[in-house]
PDB file of C-alpha atoms in Angstrom:
ATOM      1  CA  UNK D   1       0.107   0.276   0.098  1.00  0.00           C
ATOM      2  CA  UNK D   2       0.900   3.571  -0.678  1.00  0.00           C
ATOM      3  CA  UNK D   3       1.964   6.049   2.139  1.00  0.00           C
ATOM      4  CA  UNK D   4      -0.925   8.137   2.827  1.00  0.00           C
ATOM      5  CA  UNK D   5       0.698  11.641   1.782  1.00  0.00           C
ATOM      6  CA  UNK D   6       1.870   9.793  -1.208  1.00  0.00           C
ATOM      7  CA  UNK D   7      -1.570   8.098  -2.167  1.00  0.00           C
ATOM      8  CA  UNK D   8      -3.283  11.462  -1.751  1.00  0.00           C
ATOM      9  CA  UNK D   9      -1.008  13.115  -4.227  1.00  0.00           C
ATOM     10  CA  UNK D  10      -1.261  10.141  -6.668  1.00  0.00           C
ATOM     11  CA  UNK D  11      -4.943  10.600  -6.598  1.00  0.00           C
ATOM     12  CA  UNK D  12      -4.412  14.140  -7.453  1.00  0.00           C
ATOM     13  CA  UNK D  13      -2.077  13.608 -10.189  1.00  0.00           C
ATOM     14  CA  UNK D  14      -4.505  10.793 -11.638  1.00  0.00           C
ATOM     15  CA  UNK D  15      -7.387  13.106 -11.425  1.00  0.00           C
ATOM     16  CA  UNK D  16      -5.585  15.945 -13.496  1.00  0.00           C
ATOM     17  CA  UNK D  17      -4.279  13.247 -16.144  1.00  0.00           C
ATOM     18  CA  UNK D  18      -7.834  11.712 -16.474  1.00  0.00           C
ATOM     19  CA  UNK D  19      -9.179  15.257 -17.348  1.00  0.00           C
ATOM     20  CA  UNK D  20      -6.631  15.788 -20.065  1.00  0.00           C
ATOM     21  CA  UNK D  21      -7.418  12.661 -21.420  1.00  0.00           C
ATOM     22  CA  UNK D  22     -11.073  13.416 -21.267  1.00  0.00           C
ATOM     23  CA  UNK D  23     -10.783  16.702 -22.469  1.00  0.00           C
ATOM     24  CA  UNK D  24      -9.037  15.124 -25.737  1.00  0.00           C
ATOM     25  CA  UNK D  25     -12.029  12.662 -25.827  1.00  0.00           C
ATOM     26  CA  UNK D  26      -9.402   9.974 -25.432  1.00  0.00           C
ATOM     27  CA  UNK D  27     -11.095   6.225 -25.691  1.00  0.00           C
ATOM     28  CA  UNK D  28      -7.854   4.230 -25.033  1.00  0.00           C
ATOM     29  CA  UNK D  29      -4.645   4.972 -23.405  1.00  0.00           C
ATOM     30  CA  UNK D  30      -1.261   3.001 -23.193  1.00  0.00           C
ATOM     31  CA  UNK D  31       1.242   3.946 -20.512  1.00  0.00           C
ATOM     32  CA  UNK D  32       5.044   3.725 -21.522  1.00  0.00           C
ATOM     33  CA  UNK D  33       7.213   2.421 -18.696  1.00  0.00           C
ATOM     34  CA  UNK D  34       4.194   1.931 -17.013  1.00  0.00           C
ATOM     35  CA  UNK D  35       6.151   0.261 -13.793  1.00  0.00           C
ATOM     36  CA  UNK D  36       4.311  -0.850 -10.963  1.00  0.00           C
ATOM     37  CA  UNK D  37       1.233   0.994 -12.302  1.00  0.00           C
ATOM     38  CA  UNK D  38       0.664   3.161  -9.339  1.00  0.00           C
ATOM     39  CA  UNK D  39       0.222   6.298 -11.552  1.00  0.00           C
ATOM     40  CA  UNK D  40      -2.120   4.268 -14.105  1.00  0.00           C
ATOM     41  CA  UNK D  41      -4.312   2.952 -11.256  1.00  0.00           C
ATOM     42  CA  UNK D  42      -4.943   6.380 -10.146  1.00  0.00           C
ATOM     43  CA  UNK D  43      -5.577   7.838 -13.970  1.00  0.00           C
ATOM     44  CA  UNK D  44      -8.170   4.676 -14.575  1.00  0.00           C
ATOM     45  CA  UNK D  45      -9.885   5.261 -11.202  1.00  0.00           C
ATOM     46  CA  UNK D  46     -10.360   8.972 -11.968  1.00  0.00           C
ATOM     47  CA  UNK D  47     -11.467   8.155 -15.514  1.00  0.00           C
ATOM     48  CA  UNK D  48     -13.996   5.493 -14.782  1.00  0.00           C
ATOM     49  CA  UNK D  49     -15.317   3.088 -17.566  1.00  0.00           C
ATOM     50  CA  UNK D  50     -14.802   5.815 -20.641  1.00  0.00           C
ATOM     51  CA  UNK D  51     -11.369   4.763 -21.231  1.00  0.00           C
ATOM     52  CA  UNK D  52      -9.605   1.614 -21.939  1.00  0.00           C
ATOM     53  CA  UNK D  53      -6.170   1.385 -20.387  1.00  0.00           C
ATOM     54  CA  UNK D  54      -3.007  -0.545 -21.073  1.00  0.00           C
ATOM     55  CA  UNK D  55       0.526  -0.115 -20.188  1.00  0.00           C
ATOM     56  CA  UNK D  56       4.129  -1.651 -20.855  1.00  0.00           C
ATOM     57  CA  UNK D  57       7.468  -1.863 -18.847  1.00  0.00           C
ATOM     58  CA  UNK D  58      10.795  -3.480 -19.519  1.00  0.00           C
ATOM     59  CA  UNK D  59      10.464  -5.170 -16.200  1.00  0.00           C
ATOM     60  CA  UNK D  60       8.305  -8.210 -15.785  1.00  0.00           C
ATOM     61  CA  UNK D  61       8.500  -7.970 -12.023  1.00  0.00           C
ATOM     62  CA  UNK D  62       7.252  -4.845 -11.902  1.00  0.00           C
ATOM     63  CA  UNK D  63       4.366  -5.187 -14.112  1.00  0.00           C
ATOM     64  CA  UNK D  64       3.278  -8.097 -11.587  1.00  0.00           C
ATOM     65  CA  UNK D  65       3.398  -5.691  -8.935  1.00  0.00           C
ATOM     66  CA  UNK D  66       1.395  -3.403 -11.026  1.00  0.00           C
ATOM     67  CA  UNK D  67      -0.964  -5.802 -11.762  1.00  0.00           C
ATOM     68  CA  UNK D  68      -1.686  -6.569  -8.300  1.00  0.00           C
ATOM     69  CA  UNK D  69      -1.880  -2.867  -7.373  1.00  0.00           C
ATOM     70  CA  UNK D  70      -4.395  -2.320  -9.927  1.00  0.00           C
ATOM     71  CA  UNK D  71      -6.799  -5.160  -8.652  1.00  0.00           C
ATOM     72  CA  UNK D  72      -6.264  -3.878  -4.978  1.00  0.00           C
ATOM     73  CA  UNK D  73      -7.721  -0.729  -6.447  1.00  0.00           C
ATOM     74  CA  UNK D  74     -10.661  -2.187  -8.440  1.00  0.00           C
ATOM     75  CA  UNK D  75      -9.199  -1.337 -11.915  1.00  0.00           C
ATOM     76  CA  UNK D  76      -7.679  -2.948 -14.806  1.00  0.00           C
ATOM     77  CA  UNK D  77      -5.414  -2.458 -17.648  1.00  0.00           C
ATOM     78  CA  UNK D  78      -3.558  -4.639 -20.227  1.00  0.00           C
ATOM     79  CA  UNK D  79      -0.251  -5.207 -19.297  1.00  0.00           C
ATOM     80  CA  UNK D  80       2.821  -6.074 -20.980  1.00  0.00           C
ATOM     81  CA  UNK D  81       6.661  -6.457 -21.322  1.00  0.00           C
ATOM     82  CA  UNK D  82       8.244  -4.421 -24.015  1.00  0.00           C
ATOM     83  CA  UNK D  83      11.119  -2.024 -24.972  1.00  0.00           C
ATOM     84  CA  UNK D  84      10.352   1.559 -25.669  1.00  0.00           C
ATOM     85  CA  UNK D  85      12.189   1.531 -28.939  1.00  0.00           C
ATOM     86  CA  UNK D  86      10.285  -1.793 -30.220  1.00  0.00           C
ATOM     87  CA  UNK D  87       6.960  -1.688 -28.907  1.00  0.00           C
ATOM     88  CA  UNK D  88       4.929  -4.404 -30.071  1.00  0.00           C
ATOM     89  CA  UNK D  89       1.849  -2.508 -31.497  1.00  0.00           C
ATOM     90  CA  UNK D  90       0.448  -1.895 -34.885  1.00  0.00           C
ATOM     91  CA  UNK D  91       0.677   1.723 -36.085  1.00  0.00           C
ATOM     92  CA  UNK D  92      -2.310   3.982 -34.609  1.00  0.00           C
ATOM     93  CA  UNK D  93      -2.786   1.226 -32.188  1.00  0.00           C
ATOM     94  CA  UNK D  94      -4.392   3.302 -29.138  1.00  0.00           C
ATOM     95  CA  UNK D  95      -5.912   6.732 -29.148  1.00  0.00           C
ATOM     96  CA  UNK D  96      -3.265   8.164 -26.922  1.00  0.00           C
ATOM     97  CA  UNK D  97       0.062   7.066 -25.489  1.00  0.00           C
ATOM     98  CA  UNK D  98       0.979   8.639 -21.992  1.00  0.00           C
ATOM     99  CA  UNK D  99       4.067   8.876 -19.880  1.00  0.00           C
ATOM    100  CA  UNK D 100       4.991   9.520 -16.456  1.00  0.00           C
ATOM    101  CA  UNK D 101       8.678   9.870 -16.119  1.00  0.00           C
ATOM    102  CA  UNK D 102       8.689   6.567 -18.187  1.00  0.00           C
ATOM    103  CA  UNK D 103      11.133   7.939 -20.816  1.00  0.00           C
ATOM    104  CA  UNK D 104      13.082  10.199 -18.371  1.00  0.00           C
ATOM    105  CA  UNK D 105      16.230   8.246 -17.705  1.00  0.00           C
ATOM    106  CA  UNK D 106      17.063   7.778 -21.756  1.00  0.00           C
ATOM    107  CA  UNK D 107      18.867  10.927 -22.463  1.00  0.00           C
ATOM    108  CA  UNK D 108      20.575  10.738 -26.191  1.00  0.00           C
ATOM    109  CA  UNK D 109      17.417   8.478 -27.541  1.00  0.00           C
ATOM    110  CA  UNK D 110      14.593  11.470 -27.253  1.00  0.00           C
ATOM    111  CA  UNK D 111      14.199  11.126 -31.183  1.00  0.00           C
ATOM    112  CA  UNK D 112      13.623   7.515 -31.821  1.00  0.00           C
ATOM    113  CA  UNK D 113      11.536   7.122 -28.505  1.00  0.00           C
ATOM    114  CA  UNK D 114       9.256   9.594 -29.298  1.00  0.00           C
ATOM    115  CA  UNK D 115       9.151   8.685 -33.135  1.00  0.00           C
ATOM    116  CA  UNK D 116       7.739   4.832 -31.539  1.00  0.00           C
ATOM    117  CA  UNK D 117       5.430   6.349 -29.253  1.00  0.00           C
ATOM    118  CA  UNK D 118       4.129   8.623 -32.145  1.00  0.00           C
ATOM    119  CA  UNK D 119       3.821   5.588 -34.411  1.00  0.00           C
ATOM    120  CA  UNK D 120       1.556   3.758 -31.809  1.00  0.00           C
ATOM    121  CA  UNK D 121      -0.842   6.384 -31.095  1.00  0.00           C
ATOM    122  CA  UNK D 122      -3.468   7.440 -33.183  1.00  0.00           C
ATOM    123  CA  UNK D 123      -4.005  11.006 -32.013  1.00  0.00           C
ATOM    124  CA  UNK D 124      -2.231  12.270 -29.460  1.00  0.00           C
ATOM    125  CA  UNK D 125       1.122  11.939 -26.802  1.00  0.00           C
ATOM    126  CA  UNK D 126       0.467  13.232 -23.567  1.00  0.00           C
ATOM    127  CA  UNK D 127       3.865  13.521 -21.982  1.00  0.00           C
ATOM    128  CA  UNK D 128       4.845  14.358 -18.414  1.00  0.00           C
ATOM    129  CA  UNK D 129       8.658  14.543 -18.184  1.00  0.00           C
ATOM    130  CA  UNK D 130      11.168  16.005 -16.547  1.00  0.00           C
ATOM    131  CA  UNK D 131      11.101  19.758 -17.608  1.00  0.00           C
ATOM    132  CA  UNK D 132      14.854  20.705 -18.498  1.00  0.00           C
ATOM    133  CA  UNK D 133      13.760  24.368 -20.099  1.00  0.00           C
ATOM    134  CA  UNK D 134      11.964  25.457 -16.998  1.00  0.00           C
ATOM    135  CA  UNK D 135      13.961  24.175 -14.260  1.00  0.00           C
ATOM    136  CA  UNK D 136      16.426  25.576 -12.053  1.00  0.00           C
ATOM    137  CA  UNK D 137      20.222  25.654 -12.605  1.00  0.00           C
ATOM    138  CA  UNK D 138      20.420  22.884  -9.860  1.00  0.00           C
ATOM    139  CA  UNK D 139      17.631  20.822 -11.618  1.00  0.00           C
ATOM    140  CA  UNK D 140      19.445  21.133 -14.859  1.00  0.00           C
ATOM    141  CA  UNK D 141      22.649  19.973 -13.367  1.00  0.00           C
ATOM    142  CA  UNK D 142      20.895  17.082 -11.905  1.00  0.00           C
ATOM    143  CA  UNK D 143      19.341  16.069 -15.075  1.00  0.00           C
ATOM    144  CA  UNK D 144      22.509  16.127 -16.630  1.00  0.00           C
ATOM    145  CA  UNK D 145      24.473  14.142 -14.432  1.00  0.00           C
ATOM    146  CA  UNK D 146      21.761  11.390 -14.530  1.00  0.00           C
ATOM    147  CA  UNK D 147      21.427  11.821 -18.069  1.00  0.00           C
ATOM    148  CA  UNK D 148      17.948  12.364 -18.595  1.00  0.00           C
ATOM    149  CA  UNK D 149      16.021  13.177 -21.318  1.00  0.00           C
ATOM    150  CA  UNK D 150      15.558  17.000 -22.421  1.00  0.00           C
ATOM    151  CA  UNK D 151      14.554  19.456 -25.204  1.00  0.00           C
ATOM    152  CA  UNK D 152      11.779  17.425 -25.833  1.00  0.00           C
ATOM    153  CA  UNK D 153       9.762  20.347 -27.777  1.00  0.00           C
ATOM    154  CA  UNK D 154      12.693  20.839 -29.827  1.00  0.00           C
ATOM    155  CA  UNK D 155      12.914  17.032 -30.890  1.00  0.00           C
ATOM    156  CA  UNK D 156       9.148  17.278 -31.283  1.00  0.00           C
ATOM    157  CA  UNK D 157       9.615  19.399 -34.090  1.00  0.00           C
ATOM    158  CA  UNK D 158      11.139  17.067 -36.425  1.00  0.00           C
ATOM    159  CA  UNK D 159       8.105  14.717 -35.957  1.00  0.00           C
ATOM    160  CA  UNK D 160       4.739  14.835 -37.822  1.00  0.00           C
ATOM    161  CA  UNK D 161       3.004  16.141 -34.840  1.00  0.00           C
ATOM    162  CA  UNK D 162       2.125  19.515 -33.140  1.00  0.00           C
ATOM    163  CA  UNK D 163       2.586  20.543 -29.601  1.00  0.00           C
ATOM    164  CA  UNK D 164      -0.763  21.605 -28.359  1.00  0.00           C
ATOM    165  CA  UNK D 165       0.093  22.167 -24.736  1.00  0.00           C
ATOM    166  CA  UNK D 166       3.374  22.813 -22.931  1.00  0.00           C
ATOM    167  CA  UNK D 167       3.087  23.865 -19.255  1.00  0.00           C
ATOM    168  CA  UNK D 168       4.537  23.000 -15.610  1.00  0.00           C
ATOM    169  CA  UNK D 169       2.883  19.997 -13.966  1.00  0.00           C
ATOM    170  CA  UNK D 170       1.715  20.946 -10.549  1.00  0.00           C
ATOM    171  CA  UNK D 171       2.988  17.600  -8.927  1.00  0.00           C
ATOM    172  CA  UNK D 172       6.265  16.822  -8.106  1.00  0.00           C
ATOM    173  CA  UNK D 173       7.552  14.666  -5.268  1.00  0.00           C
ATOM    174  CA  UNK D 174      11.232  15.961  -5.652  1.00  0.00           C
ATOM    175  CA  UNK D 175      11.534  19.659  -6.069  1.00  0.00           C
ATOM    176  CA  UNK D 176      14.898  19.006  -8.072  1.00  0.00           C
ATOM    177  CA  UNK D 177      12.795  16.850 -10.730  1.00  0.00           C
ATOM    178  CA  UNK D 178       9.996  18.936 -11.638  1.00  0.00           C
ATOM    179  CA  UNK D 179       8.181  17.975 -14.535  1.00  0.00           C
ATOM    180  CA  UNK D 180       6.403  19.530 -17.714  1.00  0.00           C
ATOM    181  CA  UNK D 181       2.948  18.251 -19.451  1.00  0.00           C
ATOM    182  CA  UNK D 182       3.790  18.399 -23.104  1.00  0.00           C
ATOM    183  CA  UNK D 183       0.548  17.201 -25.092  1.00  0.00           C
ATOM    184  CA  UNK D 184       1.039  16.148 -28.539  1.00  0.00           C
ATOM    185  CA  UNK D 185      -1.283  15.965 -31.868  1.00  0.00           C
ATOM    186  CA  UNK D 186      -0.446  13.692 -34.451  1.00  0.00           C
ATOM    187  CA  UNK D 187      -0.880  15.704 -37.569  1.00  0.00           C
ATOM    188  CA  UNK D 188      -2.130  12.189 -39.481  1.00  0.00           C
ATOM    189  CA  UNK D 189      -4.931  11.396 -37.165  1.00  0.00           C
ATOM    190  CA  UNK D 190      -6.618   8.074 -37.236  1.00  0.00           C
ATOM    191  CA  UNK D 191      -9.269   6.045 -35.824  1.00  0.00           C
ATOM    192  CA  UNK D 192      -7.850   3.715 -33.145  1.00  0.00           C
ATOM    193  CA  UNK D 193      -9.454   0.067 -33.398  1.00  0.00           C
ATOM    194  CA  UNK D 194     -11.869  -0.955 -30.280  1.00  0.00           C
ATOM    195  CA  UNK D 195      -9.013  -3.176 -29.044  1.00  0.00           C
ATOM    196  CA  UNK D 196      -5.376  -4.089 -30.315  1.00  0.00           C
ATOM    197  CA  UNK D 197      -3.461  -7.186 -31.493  1.00  0.00           C
ATOM    198  CA  UNK D 198       0.040  -7.527 -30.815  1.00  0.00           C
ATOM    199  CA  UNK D 199       2.351  -7.830 -33.496  1.00  0.00           C
ATOM    200  CA  UNK D 200       6.191  -8.965 -33.640  1.00  0.00           C
ATOM    201  CA  UNK D 201       8.545  -5.945 -31.758  1.00  0.00           C
ATOM    202  CA  UNK D 202      11.119  -6.833 -34.491  1.00  0.00           C
ATOM    203  CA  UNK D 203       9.022  -6.457 -37.864  1.00  0.00           C
ATOM    204  CA  UNK D 204       5.419  -5.877 -36.727  1.00  0.00           C
ATOM    205  CA  UNK D 205       3.959  -9.090 -38.227  1.00  0.00           C
ATOM    206  CA  UNK D 206       1.062 -10.479 -36.726  1.00  0.00           C
ATOM    207  CA  UNK D 207       1.487 -12.946 -33.557  1.00  0.00           C
ATOM    208  CA  UNK D 208      -1.317 -15.643 -32.835  1.00  0.00           C
ATOM    209  CA  UNK D 209      -1.558 -17.772 -29.777  1.00  0.00           C
ATOM    210  CA  UNK D 210       0.182 -21.271 -29.396  1.00  0.00           C
ATOM    211  CA  UNK D 211       0.003 -23.430 -26.834  1.00  0.00           C
ATOM    212  CA  UNK D 212       0.619 -20.458 -24.161  1.00  0.00           C
ATOM    213  CA  UNK D 213       2.876 -18.634 -26.358  1.00  0.00           C
ATOM    214  CA  UNK D 214       2.529 -15.732 -28.756  1.00  0.00           C
ATOM    215  CA  UNK D 215       3.754 -17.069 -32.465  1.00  0.00           C
ATOM    216  CA  UNK D 216       5.160 -15.027 -35.269  1.00  0.00           C
ATOM    217  CA  UNK D 217       5.054 -17.128 -38.366  1.00  0.00           C
ATOM    218  CA  UNK D 218       7.212 -14.950 -40.503  1.00  0.00           C
ATOM    219  CA  UNK D 219       9.810 -15.312 -37.958  1.00  0.00           C
ATOM    220  CA  UNK D 220       9.774 -18.670 -36.107  1.00  0.00           C
ATOM    221  CA  UNK D 221       9.544 -17.043 -32.989  1.00  0.00           C
ATOM    222  CA  UNK D 222       7.848 -17.693 -30.178  1.00  0.00           C
ATOM    223  CA  UNK D 223       7.446 -15.041 -27.217  1.00  0.00           C
ATOM    224  CA  UNK D 224       6.327 -16.075 -23.855  1.00  0.00           C
ATOM    225  CA  UNK D 225       3.597 -15.227 -21.534  1.00  0.00           C
ATOM    226  CA  UNK D 226       4.840 -15.923 -17.869  1.00  0.00           C
ATOM    227  CA  UNK D 227       2.125 -15.324 -15.337  1.00  0.00           C
ATOM    228  CA  UNK D 228      -0.048 -14.412 -18.010  1.00  0.00           C
ATOM    229  CA  UNK D 229       2.136 -11.179 -19.122  1.00  0.00           C
ATOM    230  CA  UNK D 230       2.970 -11.541 -22.698  1.00  0.00           C
ATOM    231  CA  UNK D 231       7.013 -10.660 -22.849  1.00  0.00           C
ATOM    232  CA  UNK D 232       7.509  -9.008 -26.309  1.00  0.00           C
ATOM    233  CA  UNK D 233      10.826  -8.476 -26.388  1.00  0.00           C
ATOM    234  CA  UNK D 234      13.183  -9.804 -28.792  1.00  0.00           C
ATOM    235  CA  UNK D 235      15.907 -10.681 -26.437  1.00  0.00           C
ATOM    236  CA  UNK D 236      13.238 -13.390 -24.803  1.00  0.00           C
ATOM    237  CA  UNK D 237      12.178 -14.421 -27.875  1.00  0.00           C
ATOM    238  CA  UNK D 238      12.571 -18.680 -28.591  1.00  0.00           C
ATOM    239  CA  UNK D 239      13.679 -19.687 -31.909  1.00  0.00           C
ATOM    240  CA  UNK D 240      11.169 -22.572 -32.966  1.00  0.00           C
ATOM    241  CA  UNK D 241      10.967 -21.982 -36.864  1.00  0.00           C
ATOM    242  CA  UNK D 242       7.992 -24.928 -37.240  1.00  0.00           C
ATOM    243  CA  UNK D 243       6.401 -24.360 -34.049  1.00  0.00           C
ATOM    244  CA  UNK D 244       2.975 -24.430 -35.792  1.00  0.00           C
ATOM    245  CA  UNK D 245       3.347 -27.779 -37.187  1.00  0.00           C
ATOM    246  CA  UNK D 246       3.755 -29.169 -33.797  1.00  0.00           C
ATOM    247  CA  UNK D 247       0.287 -27.796 -32.416  1.00  0.00           C
ATOM    248  CA  UNK D 248      -1.850 -30.363 -32.831  1.00  0.00           C
ATOM    249  CA  UNK D 249       0.321 -32.834 -31.930  1.00  0.00           C
ATOM    250  CA  UNK D 250       0.993 -30.987 -28.235  1.00  0.00           C
ATOM    251  CA  UNK D 251      -2.567 -30.884 -27.718  1.00  0.00           C
ATOM    252  CA  UNK D 252      -3.280 -34.483 -28.654  1.00  0.00           C
ATOM    253  CA  UNK D 253      -5.611 -33.546 -31.579  1.00  0.00           C
ATOM    254  CA  UNK D 254      -5.572 -34.795 -35.229  1.00  0.00           C
TER     255      UNK D 254
END
């Protein structure tokens, strides 16, 4: 359980973020770098049933804690393990991709990460990330020391998107890590599907269920789903080129 003061701040954070998504007319949102889902749970509680949530993180352990935490809060999200640079979702899979310090420690990779997040969203990016531009010199020095992302508005200028909001975020547990809310509108918006299907993180080919795994026929790779959470990273895939041929044999069917 969260400490009372922290829980109150998370609730306020969630209400503010949910209001941003609601004002944009978002119906589906995926959090990149969801961690233990404490923020996503707060956003989902505040948003109610009008938005379908999902989220991913590189750490399976954090996702397992996150799934338990969301259940304890009476909310749910579709969680999966993935890398920020190789998200296993098709283009325009969800209305919005959101972050909460989720890309913070990836300085130097701002451009490719933002490009991949924009690919996955159908309409908006809602980024809550450390505010280098408005930060104090002490915050700037700290961000440089930890190699945090910076100059996000400048990197976004090179993408087919428009920054429609860029303002200080009011919640900052660490006064040396104040954040900005940056809302980005995709120039060529699309209609996100009611639900997304996972694709290969390598070449975006379709995946299909196979004996508890997700199988890519094009690649001949099996992606595991330990504890019911898909792990869709190329470094965790199992080479099994002809797995599909043994499906019926393994299940005992003809």
